[in-house]
Amino acid sequence: MSWPVRATEVVYENPWIRVREDVVTRPDGTDGIYGVVELQRPAVFVVALTDDDEVVLVTLDRHTVGTSVEVPAGGTDGEDPLAAARRELVEETGLVARDWRQVGTMNALNGVCRAPEVVFLARGLEPAPGAADTNARAEEGIREVRRAPVRDVLGLVRDGAITDGETIAALMLALVALDRVS
């Protein structure tokens, strides 16, 4: 099955996203309009794991949903995904990691978006050289950086403390890579 596109029009664009409207033929053969949001660049997600088997989480205020508990993440801004992941970890947590491993890729909101994402596992954490930039965290609405034992992370998902779908997927990819779930 496919969705042939007969016409497309960009209806909105900024440096981060593009919104287009496609005139399509649906899989059942009927005509339709399909709205698509495209990220201008891939995003990265960092599951940062301490030597004490804790995941580093940030609590921030999202314009769209309010308070959200997430793993550090952000746009690649045209950078190599690993370079962007390293930058996001420092900006959002004040930490650097010695060991990096890409544990998967994913796509967000497939029904309405083209949003490619890359997930990294970061280990060997230590404070970033120099003072942590709290201005960068404040700018993004980050109000807390905390650590949660890996054994408690699935409980945070189950209990509704973590509701961000991308964070849940990133945690799952990391836990699979660590052989913690099968």
PDB file of C-alpha atoms in Angstrom:
ATOM      1  CA  MET A   1       0.000   0.000   0.000  1.00  0.00           C
ATOM      2  CA  SER A   2       1.143   3.521  -0.664  1.00  0.00           C
ATOM      3  CA  TRP A   3      -0.067   7.069  -0.462  1.00  0.00           C
ATOM      4  CA  PRO A   4       0.630   8.652  -3.887  1.00  0.00           C
ATOM      5  CA  VAL A   5       1.070  12.418  -3.570  1.00  0.00           C
ATOM      6  CA  ARG A   6      -0.519  14.410  -6.401  1.00  0.00           C
ATOM      7  CA  ALA A   7       0.394  17.844  -5.048  1.00  0.00           C
ATOM      8  CA  THR A   8       2.147  19.301  -2.022  1.00  0.00           C
ATOM      9  CA  GLU A   9       2.310  22.764  -0.491  1.00  0.00           C
ATOM     10  CA  VAL A  10       4.451  24.043   2.380  1.00  0.00           C
ATOM     11  CA  VAL A  11       2.011  25.963   4.598  1.00  0.00           C
ATOM     12  CA  TYR A  12       4.427  26.914   7.376  1.00  0.00           C
ATOM     13  CA  GLU A  13       8.173  26.807   7.950  1.00  0.00           C
ATOM     14  CA  ASN A  14      10.663  27.965  10.574  1.00  0.00           C
ATOM     15  CA  PRO A  15      14.249  26.914  11.388  1.00  0.00           C
ATOM     16  CA  TRP A  16      13.036  23.823  13.283  1.00  0.00           C
ATOM     17  CA  ILE A  17       9.955  22.491  11.494  1.00  0.00           C
ATOM     18  CA  ARG A  18       8.163  22.549   8.172  1.00  0.00           C
ATOM     19  CA  VAL A  19       4.439  21.863   7.826  1.00  0.00           C
ATOM     20  CA  ARG A  20       3.156  20.714   4.476  1.00  0.00           C
ATOM     21  CA  GLU A  21      -0.196  19.715   3.100  1.00  0.00           C
ATOM     22  CA  ASP A  22      -0.224  16.840   0.632  1.00  0.00           C
ATOM     23  CA  VAL A  23      -3.046  16.000  -1.776  1.00  0.00           C
ATOM     24  CA  VAL A  24      -2.974  12.202  -1.639  1.00  0.00           C
ATOM     25  CA  THR A  25      -4.693   9.085  -2.796  1.00  0.00           C
ATOM     26  CA  ARG A  26      -5.400   6.990   0.290  1.00  0.00           C
ATOM     27  CA  PRO A  27      -4.659   3.249   0.340  1.00  0.00           C
ATOM     28  CA  ASP A  28      -8.366   2.572  -0.303  1.00  0.00           C
ATOM     29  CA  GLY A  29      -8.232   4.681  -3.491  1.00  0.00           C
ATOM     30  CA  THR A  30     -10.114   7.726  -2.186  1.00  0.00           C
ATOM     31  CA  ASP A  31      -8.743  11.256  -2.372  1.00  0.00           C
ATOM     32  CA  GLY A  32      -7.632  13.150   0.693  1.00  0.00           C
ATOM     33  CA  ILE A  33      -5.507  15.863   2.273  1.00  0.00           C
ATOM     34  CA  TYR A  34      -2.713  14.830   4.622  1.00  0.00           C
ATOM     35  CA  GLY A  35      -0.913  17.273   6.915  1.00  0.00           C
ATOM     36  CA  VAL A  36       2.727  16.423   7.635  1.00  0.00           C
ATOM     37  CA  VAL A  37       5.100  18.030  10.140  1.00  0.00           C
ATOM     38  CA  GLU A  38       8.769  17.562   9.229  1.00  0.00           C
ATOM     39  CA  LEU A  39      11.663  18.200  11.577  1.00  0.00           C
ATOM     40  CA  GLN A  40      14.267  20.203   9.692  1.00  0.00           C
ATOM     41  CA  ARG A  41      17.026  18.084  11.297  1.00  0.00           C
ATOM     42  CA  PRO A  42      17.146  14.829  13.268  1.00  0.00           C
ATOM     43  CA  ALA A  43      16.887  14.866  17.051  1.00  0.00           C
ATOM     44  CA  VAL A  44      19.074  13.065  19.587  1.00  0.00           C
ATOM     45  CA  PHE A  45      18.231  11.411  22.905  1.00  0.00           C
ATOM     46  CA  VAL A  46      20.768  10.554  25.599  1.00  0.00           C
ATOM     47  CA  VAL A  47      20.232   7.837  28.173  1.00  0.00           C
ATOM     48  CA  ALA A  48      23.000   8.790  30.600  1.00  0.00           C
ATOM     49  CA  LEU A  49      23.866   6.019  33.037  1.00  0.00           C
ATOM     50  CA  THR A  50      25.918   6.659  36.190  1.00  0.00           C
ATOM     51  CA  ASP A  51      28.442   4.250  37.692  1.00  0.00           C
ATOM     52  CA  ASP A  52      25.823   3.615  40.415  1.00  0.00           C
ATOM     53  CA  ASP A  53      23.344   2.311  37.782  1.00  0.00           C
ATOM     54  CA  GLU A  54      21.175   5.424  37.741  1.00  0.00           C
ATOM     55  CA  VAL A  55      19.602   7.168  34.750  1.00  0.00           C
ATOM     56  CA  VAL A  56      19.980  10.959  34.595  1.00  0.00           C
ATOM     57  CA  LEU A  57      16.622  12.653  34.043  1.00  0.00           C
ATOM     58  CA  VAL A  58      15.612  16.264  33.593  1.00  0.00           C
ATOM     59  CA  THR A  59      12.346  17.823  34.697  1.00  0.00           C
ATOM     60  CA  LEU A  60      11.300  20.698  32.504  1.00  0.00           C
ATOM     61  CA  ASP A  61       8.334  22.802  31.544  1.00  0.00           C
ATOM     62  CA  ARG A  62       7.145  22.161  27.989  1.00  0.00           C
ATOM     63  CA  HIS A  63       5.030  24.809  26.302  1.00  0.00           C
ATOM     64  CA  THR A  64       2.809  22.063  24.871  1.00  0.00           C
ATOM     65  CA  VAL A  65       2.187  19.793  27.884  1.00  0.00           C
ATOM     66  CA  GLY A  66       3.561  21.490  30.999  1.00  0.00           C
ATOM     67  CA  THR A  67       5.831  19.579  33.371  1.00  0.00           C
ATOM     68  CA  SER A  68       7.665  16.655  31.767  1.00  0.00           C
ATOM     69  CA  VAL A  69      10.331  14.229  33.005  1.00  0.00           C
ATOM     70  CA  GLU A  70      12.668  13.272  30.167  1.00  0.00           C
ATOM     71  CA  VAL A  71      16.110  12.071  29.217  1.00  0.00           C
ATOM     72  CA  PRO A  72      18.377  14.827  27.850  1.00  0.00           C
ATOM     73  CA  ALA A  73      17.514  15.486  24.211  1.00  0.00           C
ATOM     74  CA  GLY A  74      17.507  18.063  21.476  1.00  0.00           C
ATOM     75  CA  GLY A  75      18.036  18.885  17.846  1.00  0.00           C
ATOM     76  CA  THR A  76      21.200  18.141  15.947  1.00  0.00           C
ATOM     77  CA  ASP A  77      21.300  21.707  14.578  1.00  0.00           C
ATOM     78  CA  GLY A  78      23.178  20.404  11.530  1.00  0.00           C
ATOM     79  CA  GLU A  79      25.816  18.619  13.627  1.00  0.00           C
ATOM     80  CA  ASP A  80      26.822  14.985  13.573  1.00  0.00           C
ATOM     81  CA  PRO A  81      24.343  13.197  15.910  1.00  0.00           C
ATOM     82  CA  LEU A  82      27.063  12.134  18.364  1.00  0.00           C
ATOM     83  CA  ALA A  83      28.413  15.693  18.592  1.00  0.00           C
ATOM     84  CA  ALA A  84      24.865  16.949  19.185  1.00  0.00           C
ATOM     85  CA  ALA A  85      24.262  14.298  21.863  1.00  0.00           C
ATOM     86  CA  ARG A  86      27.456  15.330  23.672  1.00  0.00           C
ATOM     87  CA  ARG A  87      26.377  18.995  23.512  1.00  0.00           C
ATOM     88  CA  GLU A  88      22.868  18.259  24.772  1.00  0.00           C
ATOM     89  CA  LEU A  89      24.164  16.228  27.717  1.00  0.00           C
ATOM     90  CA  VAL A  90      26.403  19.106  28.840  1.00  0.00           C
ATOM     91  CA  GLU A  91      23.770  21.804  28.227  1.00  0.00           C
ATOM     92  CA  GLU A  92      20.955  20.000  30.006  1.00  0.00           C
ATOM     93  CA  THR A  93      22.790  18.254  32.859  1.00  0.00           C
ATOM     94  CA  GLY A  94      26.262  19.776  33.236  1.00  0.00           C
ATOM     95  CA  LEU A  95      27.758  16.317  32.649  1.00  0.00           C
ATOM     96  CA  VAL A  96      30.148  14.788  30.127  1.00  0.00           C
ATOM     97  CA  ALA A  97      30.512  11.092  29.336  1.00  0.00           C
ATOM     98  CA  ARG A  98      33.583   9.036  28.563  1.00  0.00           C
ATOM     99  CA  ASP A  99      31.792   6.208  26.731  1.00  0.00           C
ATOM    100  CA  TRP A 100      29.170   6.640  24.025  1.00  0.00           C
ATOM    101  CA  ARG A 101      27.171   4.011  22.176  1.00  0.00           C
ATOM    102  CA  GLN A 102      24.404   4.494  19.644  1.00  0.00           C
ATOM    103  CA  VAL A 103      21.648   2.110  20.719  1.00  0.00           C
ATOM    104  CA  GLY A 104      19.028   2.797  18.091  1.00  0.00           C
ATOM    105  CA  THR A 105      17.046   5.076  15.872  1.00  0.00           C
ATOM    106  CA  MET A 106      13.368   5.881  15.971  1.00  0.00           C
ATOM    107  CA  ASN A 107      10.692   8.067  14.419  1.00  0.00           C
ATOM    108  CA  ALA A 108       8.284  10.220  16.400  1.00  0.00           C
ATOM    109  CA  LEU A 109       4.559  10.513  15.738  1.00  0.00           C
ATOM    110  CA  ASN A 110       4.607   8.545  12.478  1.00  0.00           C
ATOM    111  CA  GLY A 111       0.968   9.342  11.780  1.00  0.00           C
ATOM    112  CA  VAL A 112       1.626  13.064  11.307  1.00  0.00           C
ATOM    113  CA  CYS A 113       5.397  13.608  11.381  1.00  0.00           C
ATOM    114  CA  ARG A 114       8.654  12.873   9.654  1.00  0.00           C
ATOM    115  CA  ALA A 115      10.857  13.133  12.727  1.00  0.00           C
ATOM    116  CA  PRO A 116      13.989  10.954  12.681  1.00  0.00           C
ATOM    117  CA  GLU A 117      15.751  10.466  16.015  1.00  0.00           C
ATOM    118  CA  VAL A 118      18.979   8.853  17.220  1.00  0.00           C
ATOM    119  CA  VAL A 119      19.362   7.369  20.710  1.00  0.00           C
ATOM    120  CA  PHE A 120      22.678   7.149  22.565  1.00  0.00           C
ATOM    121  CA  LEU A 121      23.742   5.444  25.780  1.00  0.00           C
ATOM    122  CA  ALA A 122      26.306   7.550  27.665  1.00  0.00           C
ATOM    123  CA  ARG A 123      28.444   6.103  30.466  1.00  0.00           C
ATOM    124  CA  GLY A 124      31.438   7.162  32.508  1.00  0.00           C
ATOM    125  CA  LEU A 125      29.764  10.395  33.613  1.00  0.00           C
ATOM    126  CA  GLU A 126      31.522  13.263  35.336  1.00  0.00           C
ATOM    127  CA  PRO A 127      30.896  16.973  35.804  1.00  0.00           C
ATOM    128  CA  ALA A 128      31.698  19.078  32.756  1.00  0.00           C
ATOM    129  CA  PRO A 129      34.885  21.154  33.081  1.00  0.00           C
ATOM    130  CA  GLY A 130      34.148  24.639  34.391  1.00  0.00           C
ATOM    131  CA  ALA A 131      30.962  25.899  35.915  1.00  0.00           C
ATOM    132  CA  ALA A 132      27.703  24.324  34.777  1.00  0.00           C
ATOM    133  CA  ASP A 133      25.741  26.703  32.545  1.00  0.00           C
ATOM    134  CA  THR A 134      22.500  27.125  34.446  1.00  0.00           C
ATOM    135  CA  ASN A 135      21.423  29.796  31.933  1.00  0.00           C
ATOM    136  CA  ALA A 136      21.173  27.151  29.183  1.00  0.00           C
ATOM    137  CA  ARG A 137      19.003  24.992  31.447  1.00  0.00           C
ATOM    138  CA  ALA A 138      16.829  27.939  32.458  1.00  0.00           C
ATOM    139  CA  GLU A 139      16.352  28.924  28.809  1.00  0.00           C
ATOM    140  CA  GLU A 140      14.962  25.462  28.060  1.00  0.00           C
ATOM    141  CA  GLY A 141      12.762  25.403  31.166  1.00  0.00           C
ATOM    142  CA  ILE A 142      14.810  22.725  32.952  1.00  0.00           C
ATOM    143  CA  ARG A 143      14.164  23.055  36.651  1.00  0.00           C
ATOM    144  CA  GLU A 144      15.651  19.831  37.959  1.00  0.00           C
ATOM    145  CA  VAL A 145      18.345  17.330  37.042  1.00  0.00           C
ATOM    146  CA  ARG A 146      18.049  14.104  38.990  1.00  0.00           C
ATOM    147  CA  ARG A 147      19.111  10.486  38.984  1.00  0.00           C
ATOM    148  CA  ALA A 148      16.800   7.503  39.198  1.00  0.00           C
ATOM    149  CA  PRO A 149      17.970   3.925  39.752  1.00  0.00           C
ATOM    150  CA  VAL A 150      17.530   1.854  36.592  1.00  0.00           C
ATOM    151  CA  ARG A 151      15.419  -0.601  38.597  1.00  0.00           C
ATOM    152  CA  ASP A 152      12.925   2.242  39.255  1.00  0.00           C
ATOM    153  CA  VAL A 153      12.688   3.680  35.728  1.00  0.00           C
ATOM    154  CA  LEU A 154       9.980   1.317  34.456  1.00  0.00           C
ATOM    155  CA  GLY A 155       8.000   2.100  37.610  1.00  0.00           C
ATOM    156  CA  LEU A 156       8.220   5.817  36.765  1.00  0.00           C
ATOM    157  CA  VAL A 157       6.724   4.984  33.365  1.00  0.00           C
ATOM    158  CA  ARG A 158       4.060   2.683  34.861  1.00  0.00           C
ATOM    159  CA  ASP A 159       3.080   5.261  37.497  1.00  0.00           C
ATOM    160  CA  GLY A 160       2.803   8.100  34.977  1.00  0.00           C
ATOM    161  CA  ALA A 161       5.779  10.111  36.250  1.00  0.00           C
ATOM    162  CA  ILE A 162       7.390   9.741  32.805  1.00  0.00           C
ATOM    163  CA  THR A 163       4.854  10.313  30.018  1.00  0.00           C
ATOM    164  CA  ASP A 164       7.069  11.578  27.186  1.00  0.00           C
ATOM    165  CA  GLY A 165       6.811   8.919  24.467  1.00  0.00           C
ATOM    166  CA  GLU A 166      10.260   9.599  23.064  1.00  0.00           C
ATOM    167  CA  THR A 167      11.839   9.263  26.515  1.00  0.00           C
ATOM    168  CA  ILE A 168       9.995   5.985  27.061  1.00  0.00           C
ATOM    169  CA  ALA A 169      11.203   4.673  23.687  1.00  0.00           C
ATOM    170  CA  ALA A 170      14.787   5.858  24.314  1.00  0.00           C
ATOM    171  CA  LEU A 171      14.816   4.165  27.726  1.00  0.00           C
ATOM    172  CA  MET A 172      13.522   0.954  26.172  1.00  0.00           C
ATOM    173  CA  LEU A 173      16.232   0.970  23.487  1.00  0.00           C
ATOM    174  CA  ALA A 174      18.886   1.516  26.170  1.00  0.00           C
ATOM    175  CA  LEU A 175      17.477  -1.200  28.454  1.00  0.00           C
ATOM    176  CA  VAL A 176      17.400  -3.654  25.539  1.00  0.00           C
ATOM    177  CA  ALA A 177      21.011  -2.748  24.661  1.00  0.00           C
ATOM    178  CA  LEU A 178      21.979  -3.364  28.292  1.00  0.00           C
ATOM    179  CA  ASP A 179      20.190  -6.741  28.282  1.00  0.00           C
ATOM    180  CA  ARG A 180      17.882  -5.521  31.076  1.00  0.00           C
ATOM    181  CA  VAL A 181      14.729  -6.472  29.124  1.00  0.00           C
ATOM    182  CA  SER A 182      14.193  -9.055  26.439  1.00  0.00           C
TER     183      SER A 182
END
